[in-house]
Amino acid sequence: MCSVKYKKSTPYQTTWITKEDAKEYSQYLITKYGKLSGGVNKEGIKYYNNLINELLRNGLTLFVTLFHWDLPQILEDEYGGFLSPHIVNHFQAYAELGYKEFGD
């Protein structure tokens, strides 16, 4: 699990983020109401944009990982994971949303 610590004075001023030996964060908050049909969680998008911007200001080089042993729970719950053929289009939409919102 990703461990994030913030200084108390600024909500996005990051002390460190670490997962094993790499810098990493997760996009869990980008869907709304825990369902794909719930739409995009704009507060989650804003949170991650602020986090990304703060990390970049602090000189970190970021690499977004859309799947690293943690399929978005929504896709697991609605389709039973990668065993379902229905997941392909939804995972593609999830990846495209991540690229659109965080790819700058």
Coordinates of C-alpha atoms in Angstrom, one line a residue:
M1 CA 0.0 0.0 0.0
C2 CA 1.2 3.5 -0.8
S3 CA 2.2 5.5 2.2
V4 CA 1.7 9.3 2.0
K5 CA 2.6 11.8 4.7
Y6 CA 1.8 15.5 4.6
K7 CA 3.2 18.4 6.5
K8 CA 0.4 19.9 8.6
S9 CA 0.8 23.5 7.3
T10 CA -0.1 22.7 3.7
P11 CA -2.4 19.8 2.7
Y12 CA -0.4 18.9 -0.4
Q13 CA 3.1 19.6 0.8
T14 CA 4.5 16.1 0.7
T15 CA 7.1 14.9 3.1
W16 CA 7.5 11.7 1.2
I17 CA 5.6 9.1 -0.8
T18 CA 7.1 5.6 -1.0
K19 CA 6.2 2.1 -2.0
E20 CA 9.1 -0.2 -1.6
D21 CA 11.9 1.6 -3.4
A22 CA 9.7 3.6 -5.9
K23 CA 7.7 6.7 -5.7
E24 CA 4.0 5.8 -6.3
Y25 CA 0.4 6.9 -5.8
S26 CA -2.9 5.5 -6.8
Q27 CA -5.9 6.7 -8.8
Y28 CA -8.5 5.1 -6.6
L29 CA -10.5 8.3 -6.1
I30 CA -11.3 9.1 -9.7
T31 CA -14.8 7.4 -9.9
K32 CA -17.9 8.5 -8.0
Y33 CA -20.1 6.5 -5.6
G34 CA -17.9 3.4 -6.0
K35 CA -19.4 2.5 -9.4
L36 CA -18.4 3.1 -13.0
S37 CA -21.8 4.4 -13.8
G38 CA -21.5 7.0 -11.0
G39 CA -19.3 9.2 -13.2
V40 CA -16.1 10.9 -12.6
N41 CA -15.2 12.1 -9.0
K42 CA -14.1 15.7 -9.7
E43 CA -12.9 16.1 -6.1
G44 CA -10.7 13.0 -6.6
I45 CA -9.3 14.4 -9.9
K46 CA -8.6 17.7 -8.1
Y47 CA -6.8 15.9 -5.2
Y48 CA -4.5 13.9 -7.6
N49 CA -3.8 17.0 -9.8
N50 CA -2.8 18.9 -6.7
L51 CA -0.7 16.0 -5.5
I52 CA 1.0 15.5 -8.8
N53 CA 1.7 19.3 -9.1
E54 CA 3.3 19.4 -5.6
L55 CA 5.5 16.3 -6.4
L56 CA 6.6 17.9 -9.6
R57 CA 7.4 21.2 -7.9
N58 CA 9.6 19.2 -5.5
G59 CA 11.6 17.7 -8.3
L60 CA 10.2 14.2 -8.5
T61 CA 9.8 12.4 -11.9
L62 CA 6.4 10.7 -11.9
F63 CA 5.3 7.5 -13.7
V64 CA 1.6 6.7 -13.5
T65 CA 0.9 3.0 -13.1
L66 CA -2.7 2.1 -14.0
F67 CA -2.3 -1.5 -13.0
H68 CA 0.2 -2.7 -10.5
W69 CA -1.4 -5.7 -8.8
D70 CA -4.3 -3.6 -7.9
L71 CA -7.2 -3.5 -10.3
P72 CA -9.6 -0.7 -9.4
Q73 CA -12.1 -2.3 -6.9
I74 CA -15.0 -1.0 -9.0
L75 CA -13.9 -3.2 -11.9
E76 CA -13.4 -6.2 -9.7
D77 CA -16.8 -5.8 -8.0
E78 CA -18.9 -5.1 -11.2
Y79 CA -17.2 -7.7 -13.5
G80 CA -15.2 -10.1 -11.4
G81 CA -11.9 -8.7 -12.6
F82 CA -10.0 -9.6 -15.7
L83 CA -11.8 -12.9 -16.2
S84 CA -14.8 -11.0 -17.7
P85 CA -14.7 -9.8 -21.3
H86 CA -16.8 -6.8 -20.3
I87 CA -13.9 -5.3 -18.4
V88 CA -11.9 -4.3 -21.5
N89 CA -13.8 -1.3 -22.6
H90 CA -14.2 0.0 -19.0
F91 CA -10.5 -0.4 -18.2
Q92 CA -9.7 1.4 -21.4
A93 CA -12.1 4.3 -20.4
Y94 CA -10.4 4.3 -17.0
A95 CA -6.9 4.5 -18.6
E96 CA -8.0 7.2 -21.0
L97 CA -9.5 9.3 -18.2
G98 CA -6.2 9.0 -16.3
Y99 CA -4.3 10.1 -19.3
K100 CA -6.7 13.0 -20.1
E101 CA -6.6 14.3 -16.5
F102 CA -3.0 13.6 -15.5
G103 CA -1.1 13.3 -18.8
D104 CA 0.1 16.8 -18.9

